[in-house]
Structures are given as structure tokens and as C-alpha cells.
Coordinates of C-alpha atoms in Angstrom, one line a residue:
M1 CA 0.9 29.1 9.7
S2 CA 0.6 30.4 6.3
V3 CA 4.0 29.3 4.6
L4 CA 2.8 30.4 0.6
T5 CA 0.5 34.0 0.2
N6 CA -1.7 34.5 -2.3
N7 CA -0.9 36.0 -5.9
Q8 CA 3.2 34.5 -4.8
H9 CA 3.9 32.1 -6.9
I10 CA 5.9 28.8 -6.9
G11 CA 6.6 26.0 -9.9
K12 CA 3.8 26.9 -12.7
Y13 CA 1.1 27.5 -9.7
E14 CA 0.0 30.6 -8.8
V15 CA -1.4 30.9 -5.1
K16 CA -5.0 32.0 -4.9
R17 CA -6.4 31.1 -1.2
L18 CA -5.3 29.1 1.2
I19 CA -8.3 26.5 2.3
K20 CA -7.1 24.5 5.1
E21 CA -4.2 24.7 8.0
S22 CA -2.5 21.9 10.2
L23 CA 0.1 21.9 12.5
Y24 CA 2.8 20.8 9.2
C25 CA 0.8 21.3 6.5
E26 CA -1.6 23.7 4.4
T27 CA -3.7 23.0 1.4
Y28 CA -4.2 26.0 -1.4
R29 CA -6.2 26.8 -4.4
V30 CA -3.8 27.7 -7.0
E31 CA -4.6 27.7 -10.6
D32 CA -1.7 27.3 -14.0
E33 CA -0.1 30.2 -16.6
N34 CA -3.6 28.4 -18.3
E35 CA -6.2 29.9 -14.9
N36 CA -6.8 26.5 -14.5
P37 CA -7.8 24.9 -11.0
F38 CA -5.3 22.5 -8.6
F39 CA -5.2 22.2 -4.9
L40 CA -1.5 22.5 -3.4
K41 CA -1.2 20.9 -0.8
I42 CA 2.4 21.6 1.0
F43 CA 4.6 20.4 3.8
V44 CA 6.6 22.4 6.2
L45 CA 9.2 18.9 7.1
K46 CA 10.9 20.3 9.5
N47 CA 7.5 19.8 11.5
T48 CA 6.6 16.6 9.8
P49 CA 6.2 13.6 11.7
E50 CA 9.6 12.1 10.9
K51 CA 7.4 8.6 10.1
M52 CA 5.3 10.2 7.9
I53 CA 9.4 10.8 5.3
D54 CA 11.3 7.3 3.2
E55 CA 14.5 6.7 2.8
D56 CA 14.9 8.8 -0.3
G57 CA 13.7 11.8 1.7
W58 CA 10.4 12.8 0.3
L59 CA 7.1 12.3 2.2
R60 CA 5.5 8.9 1.7
Y61 CA 2.7 10.1 1.0
I62 CA 3.7 11.5 -2.1
N63 CA 5.3 8.7 -3.1
L64 CA 2.5 6.8 -3.0
S65 CA -0.1 9.1 -4.7
K66 CA 2.2 8.9 -7.5
Q67 CA 0.8 5.5 -9.0
I68 CA -2.4 6.4 -8.6
V69 CA -4.8 7.4 -11.1
H70 CA -8.4 6.7 -11.5
K71 CA -11.7 8.3 -11.7
N72 CA -13.0 8.4 -8.2
V73 CA -10.0 9.0 -6.8
I74 CA -8.3 13.0 -6.3
T75 CA -5.7 12.7 -9.8
F76 CA -1.8 13.6 -8.5
V77 CA -0.6 15.8 -10.9
E78 CA 3.2 16.9 -9.9
C79 CA 5.4 17.4 -7.1
G80 CA 8.4 19.2 -6.3
T81 CA 10.8 21.1 -2.9
Y82 CA 10.0 24.9 -2.1
E83 CA 12.2 26.4 0.6
C84 CA 12.4 29.7 2.3
E85 CA 13.8 31.3 5.0
E86 CA 11.0 31.6 7.9
Y87 CA 9.6 27.3 7.7
G88 CA 13.1 25.7 5.6
K89 CA 12.5 23.1 3.5
C90 CA 9.1 21.8 1.9
Q91 CA 7.2 19.5 0.2
Y92 CA 4.2 19.8 -1.8
V93 CA 2.6 18.3 -3.9
V94 CA -0.2 19.0 -6.7
T95 CA -3.9 17.5 -6.9
N96 CA -6.5 17.8 -9.9
Y97 CA -9.2 20.2 -8.3
F98 CA -12.3 19.3 -8.3
D99 CA -15.8 21.3 -8.1
G100 CA -18.8 19.7 -6.1
E101 CA -19.6 19.0 -2.6
L102 CA -18.5 17.7 0.1
L103 CA -21.3 13.9 1.3
A104 CA -20.5 15.2 4.5
D105 CA -21.5 18.9 4.0
K106 CA -24.6 16.4 1.5
L107 CA -26.3 14.8 4.8
Q108 CA -26.2 18.3 7.1
R109 CA -27.8 19.7 4.3
E110 CA -30.4 17.3 2.9
G111 CA -30.6 14.1 6.2
S112 CA -30.3 11.2 5.1
L113 CA -30.2 9.5 1.8
P114 CA -32.6 6.9 -0.2
V115 CA -30.5 3.6 -0.1
D116 CA -31.0 3.6 -4.0
E117 CA -28.2 7.3 -3.8
A118 CA -26.8 5.7 -0.6
V119 CA -25.5 2.2 -2.8
I120 CA -24.5 4.1 -6.4
I121 CA -22.6 6.2 -4.6
L122 CA -20.9 3.7 -2.2
K123 CA -20.5 1.5 -5.7
D124 CA -18.3 4.8 -6.2
V125 CA -15.7 4.4 -4.0
L126 CA -15.7 0.6 -3.9
A127 CA -13.9 1.4 -7.7
G128 CA -12.1 3.6 -6.5
L129 CA -10.9 1.6 -3.6
K130 CA -10.4 -1.9 -5.4
Y131 CA -8.3 0.6 -8.3
M132 CA -5.4 1.2 -4.4
H133 CA -6.1 -2.4 -2.9
E134 CA -4.6 -3.8 -6.5
R135 CA -2.0 -2.1 -6.0
N136 CA -1.4 -2.5 -1.8
I137 CA -2.5 0.6 -1.1
F138 CA -5.5 1.9 1.3
H139 CA -6.7 5.0 2.3
N140 CA -6.8 4.4 6.0
D141 CA -9.1 7.1 6.2
I142 CA -13.1 7.3 4.9
T143 CA -15.4 9.7 6.2
P144 CA -17.9 11.8 4.8
R145 CA -15.8 15.1 4.8
N146 CA -13.3 12.8 2.6
V147 CA -15.7 11.9 -0.4
M148 CA -16.2 14.3 -2.6
L149 CA -19.5 14.5 -4.9
S150 CA -18.4 15.9 -8.1
E151 CA -20.1 18.4 -10.3
K152 CA -18.8 17.8 -13.6
T153 CA -19.7 14.1 -13.7
G154 CA -22.7 14.3 -12.0
G155 CA -22.4 13.7 -8.3
T156 CA -19.4 11.0 -9.4
A157 CA -18.0 9.8 -6.1
E158 CA -14.0 10.7 -6.0
L159 CA -12.6 9.5 -2.7
I160 CA -10.4 12.8 -1.5
D161 CA -7.6 14.0 0.8
M162 CA -5.1 10.9 0.3
S163 CA -2.0 12.5 3.2
H164 CA -3.3 9.2 5.5
I165 CA -2.7 6.7 2.5
S166 CA -0.1 3.4 3.0
N167 CA 0.5 0.3 2.1
G168 CA -0.4 -3.1 4.6
V169 CA 0.3 -1.8 8.5
G170 CA 1.4 -4.5 10.2
G171 CA 1.3 -3.1 13.8
S172 CA 3.7 0.8 13.8
P173 CA 1.6 2.9 11.5
R174 CA 3.6 5.3 9.5
F175 CA 1.5 8.3 8.7
D176 CA 0.0 10.9 11.5
T177 CA -2.7 9.0 13.3
S178 CA -3.9 11.9 15.5
D179 CA -6.5 13.4 13.2
L180 CA -8.5 10.3 12.5
D181 CA -11.8 9.9 13.2
E182 CA -12.5 7.3 14.9
R183 CA -16.6 6.7 14.6
Y184 CA -14.8 5.3 11.1
Q185 CA -12.5 3.0 12.1
A186 CA -12.4 -0.5 12.6
N187 CA -10.9 -1.0 16.1
T188 CA -7.9 -3.6 14.6
T189 CA -6.6 -0.6 13.1
F190 CA -6.7 1.6 17.7
V191 CA -3.7 -1.5 17.6
G192 CA -1.9 -0.8 14.4
I193 CA -3.6 -2.8 11.8
Y194 CA -4.5 -1.0 8.5
N195 CA -5.5 -3.3 5.8
S196 CA -8.1 -4.0 2.8
S197 CA -11.4 -5.6 5.7
T198 CA -10.5 -2.0 7.3
D199 CA -10.6 0.6 4.5
L200 CA -13.9 -1.7 3.8
F201 CA -14.9 -0.7 7.9
S202 CA -15.3 2.5 6.7
A203 CA -16.8 2.2 4.1
V204 CA -19.9 0.4 5.7
A205 CA -19.7 2.6 7.9
L206 CA -20.3 5.7 6.0
F207 CA -23.0 3.3 3.8
Y208 CA -24.7 3.3 7.8
A209 CA -24.1 7.6 8.0
M210 CA -25.7 8.3 4.0
I211 CA -28.6 6.4 5.0
S212 CA -28.5 7.1 8.9
N213 CA -27.2 10.5 8.9
R214 CA -25.5 9.0 12.1
A215 CA -21.8 8.1 12.6
P216 CA -22.4 3.9 13.8
W217 CA -23.7 3.1 17.4
D218 CA -23.8 6.9 17.3
V219 CA -20.6 7.6 18.7
S220 CA -21.0 10.5 21.3
I221 CA -16.7 12.1 21.7
P222 CA -16.3 14.7 23.7
D223 CA -14.7 17.7 21.8
G224 CA -10.6 18.4 21.9
A225 CA -10.6 14.9 23.8
Q226 CA -6.3 13.1 22.4
R227 CA -7.0 10.4 20.7
K228 CA -6.8 7.8 23.9
E229 CA -9.5 9.6 25.0
R230 CA -11.1 9.0 21.5
I231 CA -10.7 4.8 21.1
K232 CA -11.6 4.1 24.5
V233 CA -14.9 6.5 24.5
V234 CA -15.1 4.0 20.6
K235 CA -14.7 0.6 21.9
E236 CA -16.5 1.2 25.1
T237 CA -19.6 1.9 23.0
R238 CA -19.1 -0.7 20.6
K239 CA -19.6 -3.9 23.7
S240 CA -23.4 -3.2 22.9
Q241 CA -25.6 -3.9 20.0
L242 CA -25.4 -2.3 16.3
N243 CA -28.6 -0.7 16.4
L244 CA -30.6 -1.1 12.9
D245 CA -34.4 -1.0 14.1
D246 CA -34.9 2.6 12.9
L247 CA -33.6 2.5 9.3
K248 CA -35.6 2.5 6.2
V249 CA -33.4 -0.5 4.1
S250 CA -34.7 -3.9 3.3
D251 CA -32.8 -7.0 5.6
G252 CA -30.2 -7.5 2.8
Y253 CA -28.8 -4.1 3.8
K254 CA -29.3 -4.6 7.2
R255 CA -27.3 -8.0 6.5
I256 CA -24.2 -6.0 5.0
L257 CA -24.0 -3.2 7.2
M258 CA -24.3 -6.2 10.0
K259 CA -21.1 -8.4 8.4
G260 CA -18.6 -5.1 7.2
L261 CA -19.1 -3.5 10.6
G262 CA -19.5 -6.9 12.6
T263 CA -21.1 -6.3 17.0
N264 CA -17.3 -5.3 18.2
G265 CA -15.9 -3.3 15.3
T266 CA -14.2 -5.9 13.5
C267 CA -15.0 -5.9 9.0
Q268 CA -16.2 -9.4 7.9
Y269 CA -15.7 -8.6 4.5
S270 CA -11.8 -9.6 3.4
D271 CA -12.4 -7.9 -0.6
V272 CA -13.7 -4.9 -2.6
D273 CA -15.5 -7.7 -4.8
E274 CA -16.9 -9.5 -1.9
L275 CA -18.8 -6.4 -1.1
L276 CA -20.0 -5.4 -4.3
M277 CA -21.4 -8.6 -4.5
D278 CA -23.6 -8.4 -1.7
L279 CA -24.3 -4.7 -2.9
Q280 CA -25.9 -6.0 -5.9
N281 CA -28.1 -9.0 -4.5
P282 CA -28.7 -7.7 -1.6
D283 CA -31.4 -9.6 -0.4
E284 CA -29.9 -13.2 -1.3
V285 CA -27.2 -12.1 0.7
E286 CA -29.0 -14.6 3.9
E287 CA -29.1 -17.0 1.6
R288 CA -25.0 -17.8 0.2
K289 CA -23.6 -16.2 3.3
Q290 CA -24.9 -16.5 6.6
P291 CA -24.2 -19.2 7.9
E292 CA -25.1 -21.7 10.7
N293 CA -24.1 -18.7 13.4
P294 CA -24.1 -15.7 12.1
V295 CA -21.3 -13.4 11.9
W296 CA -22.9 -10.7 13.7
Q297 CA -23.9 -12.7 16.1
R298 CA -21.6 -12.3 19.7
P299 CA -19.2 -14.9 20.3
E300 CA -21.2 -16.5 23.1
Q301 CA -24.0 -17.1 20.9
R302 CA -21.7 -18.3 18.0
G303 CA -19.5 -20.7 19.5
G304 CA -17.3 -18.3 22.1
A305 CA -14.4 -16.2 21.5
M306 CA -11.7 -18.9 20.5
D307 CA -13.7 -19.3 17.2
D308 CA -13.1 -15.6 16.9
E309 CA -9.3 -16.4 17.8
K310 CA -8.3 -19.6 16.2
A311 CA -9.9 -18.0 12.7
A312 CA -8.1 -14.6 13.7
T313 CA -4.2 -17.5 13.4
E314 CA -4.9 -18.4 10.1
A315 CA -2.3 -16.9 7.4
K316 CA -5.5 -15.3 4.9
V317 CA -2.9 -16.2 2.6
E318 CA -3.6 -18.0 -1.6
V319 CA -0.9 -20.0 -3.0
Q320 CA -0.8 -19.3 -6.6
K321 CA 1.4 -19.6 -10.3
G322 CA 2.5 -16.8 -11.9
K323 CA 0.4 -16.4 -15.1
G324 CA 3.1 -14.2 -16.5
H325 CA 6.3 -14.9 -18.5
G326 CA 9.4 -15.3 -15.6
F327 CA 12.2 -12.9 -16.8
K328 CA 10.7 -11.7 -20.3
D329 CA 9.2 -9.8 -18.4
I330 CA 11.8 -7.7 -16.8
A331 CA 13.6 -5.1 -18.6
G332 CA 17.3 -5.3 -18.7
M333 CA 19.2 -6.3 -15.1
D334 CA 20.6 -8.9 -17.6
Q335 CA 23.3 -9.4 -15.1
L336 CA 21.2 -9.8 -12.3
K337 CA 19.2 -12.3 -13.7
Q338 CA 21.9 -13.8 -15.4
M339 CA 23.1 -15.1 -11.8
L340 CA 20.6 -16.4 -10.5
T341 CA 20.2 -18.5 -13.1
Q342 CA 23.1 -20.0 -12.8
K343 CA 23.3 -19.6 -8.8
V344 CA 19.6 -20.8 -8.3
I345 CA 18.0 -21.8 -10.0
F346 CA 19.9 -23.9 -11.8
I347 CA 19.9 -25.6 -8.7
L348 CA 16.1 -25.0 -7.8
K349 CA 15.0 -26.9 -11.2
D350 CA 17.3 -29.9 -11.8
K351 CA 18.2 -31.4 -8.3
E352 CA 19.0 -34.4 -10.6
K353 CA 22.0 -32.4 -10.9
A354 CA 22.2 -30.7 -8.5
A355 CA 22.8 -34.1 -6.6
K356 CA 25.4 -35.3 -8.3
Y357 CA 27.3 -32.8 -8.3
R358 CA 26.4 -32.0 -4.8
L359 CA 25.0 -28.1 -6.1
L360 CA 23.7 -26.7 -2.3
P361 CA 20.8 -23.5 -2.5
P362 CA 20.7 -20.1 -0.8
N363 CA 17.8 -21.2 2.6
G364 CA 16.3 -17.8 1.6
M365 CA 17.3 -14.2 -0.6
L366 CA 17.2 -10.5 0.2
F367 CA 16.5 -8.5 -2.3
Y368 CA 17.0 -4.7 -1.3
G369 CA 18.1 -1.9 -2.5
P370 CA 16.6 1.8 -3.7
P371 CA 12.7 2.3 -3.3
G372 CA 10.7 2.2 -7.1
C373 CA 13.5 -0.3 -8.5
G374 CA 11.4 -3.5 -8.3
K375 CA 12.2 -5.3 -5.9
S376 CA 8.9 -7.1 -5.4
F377 CA 7.8 -7.5 -9.3
F378 CA 11.4 -9.2 -9.8
A379 CA 10.3 -11.4 -6.3
E380 CA 7.5 -12.4 -8.1
K381 CA 9.6 -13.2 -12.0
F382 CA 12.0 -14.9 -9.7
A383 CA 8.9 -17.4 -9.0
E384 CA 7.7 -17.8 -12.6
E385 CA 10.6 -18.3 -13.1
T386 CA 10.7 -21.8 -11.2
G387 CA 7.6 -22.6 -11.6
F388 CA 7.3 -23.4 -8.3
N389 CA 4.3 -22.1 -6.3
F390 CA 4.2 -18.8 -5.2
M391 CA 2.4 -17.0 -2.1
L392 CA 3.2 -12.6 -2.0
V393 CA 3.1 -11.7 1.9
K394 CA 2.3 -8.1 3.7
A395 CA 2.3 -7.2 6.6
S396 CA -1.1 -6.7 7.3
D397 CA -1.7 -9.9 5.8
L398 CA 0.3 -11.3 9.1
G399 CA -1.3 -8.4 11.7
S400 CA -4.2 -10.3 14.4
I401 CA -5.8 -8.3 17.6
Y402 CA -5.2 -10.8 19.7
V403 CA -2.3 -11.4 22.2
H404 CA -0.2 -14.2 20.1
G405 CA -2.7 -14.2 17.1
S406 CA 0.2 -13.0 14.8
Q407 CA 2.7 -16.0 15.7
G408 CA 0.4 -18.3 15.0
K409 CA -0.5 -16.8 11.2
I410 CA 3.6 -16.9 10.4
A411 CA 3.3 -20.6 11.3
D412 CA 0.2 -21.6 9.7
L413 CA 1.8 -19.7 6.3
F414 CA 4.6 -22.2 6.7
K415 CA 2.2 -25.1 7.2
K416 CA 0.7 -23.6 3.7
A417 CA 3.5 -23.3 1.7
E418 CA 4.7 -27.1 2.7
E419 CA 2.0 -28.2 2.5
S420 CA 1.7 -27.0 -1.6
K421 CA 5.6 -27.8 -1.6
P422 CA 8.0 -26.6 -3.4
T423 CA 6.7 -23.1 -2.9
I424 CA 8.5 -19.5 -2.8
I425 CA 7.2 -17.6 -0.4
C426 CA 7.5 -13.5 -0.9
F427 CA 7.3 -11.0 2.1
D428 CA 7.3 -7.9 0.9
E429 CA 8.8 -4.8 3.7
F430 CA 10.8 -7.8 5.3
D431 CA 12.2 -5.5 8.1
A432 CA 7.6 -4.3 8.4
F433 CA 8.1 -8.2 9.5
V434 CA 10.9 -8.5 11.3
P435 CA 12.6 -5.3 12.9
N436 CA 15.4 -5.4 15.4
R437 CA 14.9 -6.7 18.9
S438 CA 17.2 -3.9 19.6
N439 CA 15.4 -1.0 18.4
T440 CA 13.5 0.8 20.6
G441 CA 9.8 1.0 19.9
A442 CA 9.7 -3.2 18.0
E443 CA 10.2 -4.6 21.9
H444 CA 6.6 -5.1 21.4
Q445 CA 6.8 -7.7 18.1
A446 CA 10.2 -10.0 19.8
G447 CA 7.8 -12.7 19.6
E448 CA 6.8 -13.0 16.0
V449 CA 10.3 -12.1 15.3
N450 CA 11.9 -15.1 17.7
E451 CA 8.6 -16.9 15.7
F452 CA 10.2 -16.1 12.3
L453 CA 13.6 -17.4 13.1
S454 CA 11.8 -21.1 14.1
Q455 CA 9.9 -21.2 10.5
L456 CA 12.7 -19.6 8.3
N457 CA 15.2 -22.1 9.7
N458 CA 16.5 -24.8 7.5
C459 CA 13.0 -24.0 6.0
A460 CA 14.6 -25.4 2.5
Q461 CA 13.8 -28.9 3.6
R462 CA 10.5 -29.1 3.8
G463 CA 10.2 -27.9 0.3
I464 CA 10.3 -24.1 0.7
F465 CA 12.2 -21.1 -0.8
V466 CA 11.7 -17.3 0.8
I467 CA 12.0 -14.7 -0.8
A468 CA 12.2 -11.1 1.2
T469 CA 12.1 -7.2 0.0
S470 CA 13.2 -4.7 1.6
N471 CA 14.8 -1.2 1.2
R472 CA 15.3 -0.9 5.1
P473 CA 17.6 -3.9 5.0
D474 CA 19.7 -2.4 8.3
M475 CA 16.8 -2.3 10.1
I476 CA 15.9 -6.4 9.9
D477 CA 16.6 -8.2 12.4
P478 CA 20.1 -9.0 12.5
A479 CA 20.1 -13.2 13.5
V480 CA 18.0 -13.4 10.6
L481 CA 20.6 -12.5 8.1
R482 CA 22.6 -15.7 8.2
T483 CA 22.8 -18.6 6.9
G484 CA 20.3 -21.1 7.7
R485 CA 18.1 -18.5 7.4
I486 CA 18.6 -15.6 4.7
D487 CA 21.6 -16.0 2.9
K488 CA 22.3 -14.5 0.2
L489 CA 21.6 -10.9 0.5
V490 CA 21.1 -9.6 -3.6
Y491 CA 21.9 -5.9 -4.0
V492 CA 18.5 -4.5 -7.1
P493 CA 20.0 -1.7 -8.1
M494 CA 19.0 1.8 -9.4
P495 CA 18.2 0.8 -13.0
D496 CA 21.5 1.2 -15.7
K497 CA 20.9 3.0 -19.4
E498 CA 20.1 0.0 -20.8
A499 CA 17.6 -1.4 -18.4
R500 CA 15.6 2.0 -19.0
R501 CA 15.4 1.8 -22.6
E502 CA 14.1 -1.6 -22.3
M503 CA 11.7 -0.5 -19.6
F504 CA 10.6 2.5 -22.7
K505 CA 9.9 0.6 -24.7
L506 CA 8.5 -2.5 -22.4
H507 CA 6.2 0.4 -20.6
L508 CA 5.0 2.2 -25.0
S509 CA 4.3 -1.6 -26.6
G510 CA 1.2 -1.5 -27.4
R511 CA 0.2 2.7 -27.0
P512 CA -0.1 4.2 -30.5
C513 CA 3.2 6.0 -30.8
E514 CA 4.7 7.9 -33.3
G515 CA 8.8 8.7 -33.8
I516 CA 9.8 7.6 -30.7
D517 CA 13.9 7.8 -29.6
E518 CA 13.6 4.9 -26.8
E519 CA 17.4 5.8 -27.1
R520 CA 17.2 9.3 -26.4
L521 CA 14.9 8.7 -23.3
A522 CA 17.7 6.6 -21.7
E523 CA 19.6 9.5 -22.1
L524 CA 17.6 12.0 -21.1
T525 CA 16.2 9.0 -17.9
D526 CA 19.7 9.0 -15.9
G527 CA 19.4 8.8 -12.4
Y528 CA 15.4 7.5 -11.6
I529 CA 14.1 4.1 -11.5
A530 CA 12.3 2.0 -12.8
S531 CA 8.8 3.3 -11.0
D532 CA 9.1 7.0 -12.2
I533 CA 9.7 5.9 -15.8
A534 CA 6.2 4.4 -16.0
Y535 CA 4.7 7.5 -14.4
I536 CA 6.5 8.9 -17.8
V537 CA 5.1 6.9 -19.8
N538 CA 2.0 6.9 -18.2
D539 CA 1.1 11.1 -17.4
A540 CA 2.3 11.2 -22.0
A541 CA -0.3 8.6 -22.5
M542 CA -2.7 10.7 -21.0
G543 CA -2.2 14.2 -21.9
A544 CA -1.9 12.0 -25.7
A545 CA -4.8 10.7 -24.4
F546 CA -6.8 14.2 -23.8
S547 CA -5.6 15.9 -27.2
D548 CA -6.6 12.4 -29.0
Q549 CA -2.7 12.7 -30.8
P550 CA -0.4 9.9 -30.9
I551 CA 2.5 9.2 -27.7
S552 CA 5.4 11.3 -29.2
Q553 CA 8.9 11.6 -28.5
K554 CA 8.5 15.6 -27.4
L555 CA 5.5 14.8 -25.3
L556 CA 7.8 12.8 -23.6
E557 CA 10.7 15.0 -23.5
E558 CA 8.1 17.5 -22.1
T559 CA 7.1 15.2 -19.8
I560 CA 10.9 14.2 -18.6
S561 CA 11.8 18.2 -17.8
S562 CA 8.9 18.4 -15.8
I563 CA 9.3 15.2 -13.4
H564 CA 12.2 15.2 -11.2
P565 CA 14.1 11.5 -10.2
S566 CA 12.4 10.0 -6.9
V567 CA 15.7 8.8 -5.8
S568 CA 18.3 11.9 -4.7
K569 CA 21.9 11.3 -5.3
D570 CA 22.4 12.0 -1.0
V571 CA 19.5 8.9 -0.4
L572 CA 21.5 6.5 -3.7
S573 CA 24.9 7.9 -2.0
T574 CA 23.2 6.3 1.7
Y575 CA 22.4 2.9 -0.4
E576 CA 25.9 2.5 -1.9
N577 CA 27.1 2.7 2.1
L578 CA 24.2 0.8 3.2
R579 CA 25.4 -2.2 0.0
Q580 CA 29.1 -2.3 1.6
K581 CA 27.9 -2.9 4.9
M582 CA 25.5 -6.1 3.8
E583 CA 28.2 -7.6 2.1
D584 CA 30.0 -7.1 4.7
T585 CA 27.2 -8.8 6.9
E586 CA 27.0 -11.5 4.4
N587 CA 30.7 -12.1 4.0
R588 CA 30.7 -12.2 7.9
N589 CA 27.7 -14.6 7.9
R590 CA 28.4 -17.2 4.6
R591 CA 29.3 -20.8 5.7
P592 CA 28.1 -25.1 3.7
K593 CA 24.6 -23.7 2.5
I594 CA 21.4 -25.7 3.5
G595 CA 20.0 -27.8 1.0
F596 CA 16.1 -27.2 -1.2
I597 CA 14.3 -30.9 -0.7
Q598 CA 11.2 -31.5 -2.1

């Protein structure tokens, strides 16, 4: 394809050579004006699967990459657009250049690694994953070819190739799955579930490959096989017991492998810390973790498949109390905070006065608007402001490999919330939970949508208040957005000048600064969203830290000039039209509200 040519300039970078290409993207080695090397990956949008592009017109992978700055993950530098007559509009992302060796090449050269060396590499990978998972970002493609051992840092492992990263997925991934290596993927990914457990399965599969120099189950896939055929081969092979007999490792490490890979390609680890704890003391895994019937035994050996299915219909979402300061932690948005305080929080918190004046709060709320404007953060701070218990739910939390398993998890979630009432449940990216059943591709989720409709009906009477967030409210099933379910629709706008000024103050607080003019910074960032401002401050802080100088006004302004707003004016116009449409919907659905009863 060759979109770019050697010695060509794109932005401030000069192309040196093509490294890799696919049907819709190419990777190049480039250099900046100081001859520092970088990687540049460019995507031809007309060839790129539409599902990979966010509502703001940018590749979802690029938007998520901006949030990741960690020594064990390839680092985002900047992004931009490029257009040419032959290929049309393109988008590119620049990342740091790494000197070193791919883990796959090391294994090919040396064979299996000593277990101590393998554990060190695995811990590096897990450190990067922990950082990503804390931000609800998952790698989804951990294999020996996507781990780089950096020469600069003495062999520190770094996760590379971020083109499959995503938020949690519960049914329909918004990235290309055709080039994934199924040998390193959990079985749940084959039905569209990608979350922390599936990343951890891949990490443990990587560990197995390092100490055995082969993929788990030693799967052999025919050359040129399509994804469906590859999945079939992998699933068939995993019906047999995983062979650990020839591994020269302790029984503790073997138990970690069995726990991470299971007998059927399903990981038993729920988070990174749990796996790290076992790696720290592998010989104690059996004593601390092994139940009466070990998790790696076949279902018929440990109570049958029904026990597995029952566990798979329990929602793994914890009830928590907020640890912040409510609305005080939110910069700006005073009008929105005032409206919610007067029309919702006041009624929820003061039951006696609400009863006296017969005030009825909404049954649930939808926060919607452009991406990156803090909808999920606002929902969390809303819960802290009320003082109620809080449950944050992502689509991956309710995914299940069993038929109707997700419906069971939905019912269990509302049951937990009722037992801990008053409780606020926040559903992040709600359109993934309740897609419009009339849309092509959403038919298979009709059962889950019906279960949501049932649970949302007057849930306020059970002590439950629902907050949903979405960038695409028009994709939500209309039956959900009516009174008695989600009654109130709240548009979370782009931050205005005052909000941007307060955001700069908030993000710069506690950092070494010199001569900062927040008013000027707010003027320069008209059209920038909250996540843009957080990125600008962090990027400037990195530059200041590198030179061991305070963060200056000049450095911040230079950073602003090099970073374009994430949301274009065209996208903003689309959201304004969408806002009018949703307000019309709310007016049509308006009727007497449902009370909140503890």
C-alpha cells in the first residue's frame, strides 16, 4: 500500500522506512527534527473498519492511547491527520521508539526461559496491565510478539501494538479481531467478552509460552485459516487436559498456570493484584487459594457444569462508598451541579421535606453528550454528594459465556443494590447494555434488554437510583428512556471558559509551577474537552520533569499549540442536534414521577 515514502515529511517527522503494513494501516520508523527516532502508525480511513472509529471521528484506539503513560506500555506521543489524493483522509499516531528484542524472537533464539526470568517479564507485563485496567482499558492482544524487551532499561518488558485496546466489551468488540492470535485468548473472547480476566488469561498464556516455548495446549493452526476456523481448532484442542507434566517448574507455578488457564480456556483470576500475590508466593497458592474441589478439575470432578453456570450468573460488582468530596472535586459546571442539587439530590437526601411537599424524584437519569466531558466522573461525584452506596458497572461486568447468563447477572446486580439500599447504580456506556432492539446486530441482546426493562421499572421504590452515561443515547432502546425507568435526560456539555480555567487549576495543583496564567490557558483551549486538558497538563509536566524545571506558562502554551481538540466542530454540531432530539423525546415521555423509598 505504502501511503508514505522514505524521506517524506509528515508533521515534524521525516519518514525513514516502512516496518509493517496491513489492509488499512502501516507502521513506519520516523525521526523528528533532532533525529530522535519514533514509530508512526498511519490508518487509511476508507479501508479501516467503521466500528474502530469513535463518534468524534477519531480512531478509538488513538483516543484510548492518549490516556496511557506507563514505563511498561508503549507511550503515546501525538496524533494527527494526513490527506493525499490516492488514499484520501488518514489518521496517524506517533509513539516512542523502543530499542530491544521482541519476546517472540528471544524465545525462538534461546528456547524456553528459566522460570525466574519468565516471572520478572510477566510482572513487568502485569504492571502495565494494572495501570491500564485501573482506567478501564484492556490490551486484548498479549502474545510474545507484542512484548518488547527494551535495551535502554536493561530488558524491561513493554507492551506494544495497542491497536486492539478497548474499554470493557460485552458482546460486540469495536476493533478488528481478524488478526488476533486465538491461542493466547480466553474462550470468553470468542463470544465477544473482553475484560480484565481475558487479559489475565493471555498474560498467564504468555507465562506458559516463556517456560515451555510453545503456546498453551500446543495448538497447531493451519496456515491461512480464517478466524472461525482458528477458533474451532482452539476450542476443540482445549477440550483435553492442559499438559504440565514436562514443565520444569514447581507445583506452585503449575497451580498458577491451571488457575490462569483453567481446563477450558477460562481464567479464574479476577484482577492483576490476585495474580501478583500468587506469583510472589507460588508455594502458598494451594494453601491460600485451593478450594476443596480445585478450580482446574473438570466440571464433573468438582460438582458439575451447573455450579460453573451458577457462578457465571452472579454479578461481580462491589457496593462501595465514595472516597472523594462530591461536587467539590468537579471543576466548573456550576449550572449543572446547581440543577441536580435542587431537583434531584435535595429530594433524595431530605425524605421528610420531600414527603411534606410531596416531591417526587426521578427514577433514573441519563448523562449524555460528547466523549471526554466527564460523564462517568460526574456520576461518581453525584453519588458522593448524596452519601448513598455506589455501584459502577461496565458492560464487561455483565458478560457471560452462558446462554441467558447475562440476564442472571443483571437480576443479581439489582438484588445486591436493593440489599444495600439506598444505592446508586451507574451504568457506564449504557448503549452497550441496552442497544435498540430494532437495529441490525442487536437482536441477540433482546433478552438482556428485556431484563433491564423489568429491573428498571420503578426501581426507586426498592431504594435504587440509576445513573446511566452514554456518548450515543440515540442507540439506546427507546423503551428504556421513558418515565418510570430513565426519566431524566441530562446533557453534559463541553467545558466553558470558566470550567476550563478551573480544570487547569485542579490539574496543576500540587505540581511545581511558575508564572501560570489559568485565564490565558482557558482562552487558548476553546473547544477542548476535559480529557484534552488533563492530557495537556500531564504532557507539559513530563517535559518539565525531563528538564527538571517547574511547569511554565510557555511550556503549557507550546503543548496546547501542538495538540488539536479531540472533538471536531462537526461532531459538536452533531451533538447539538442530538441534544435537541433527546430533549424532544424527554418532553414526549414526561409524566408524574416515581418516588424514592428506602
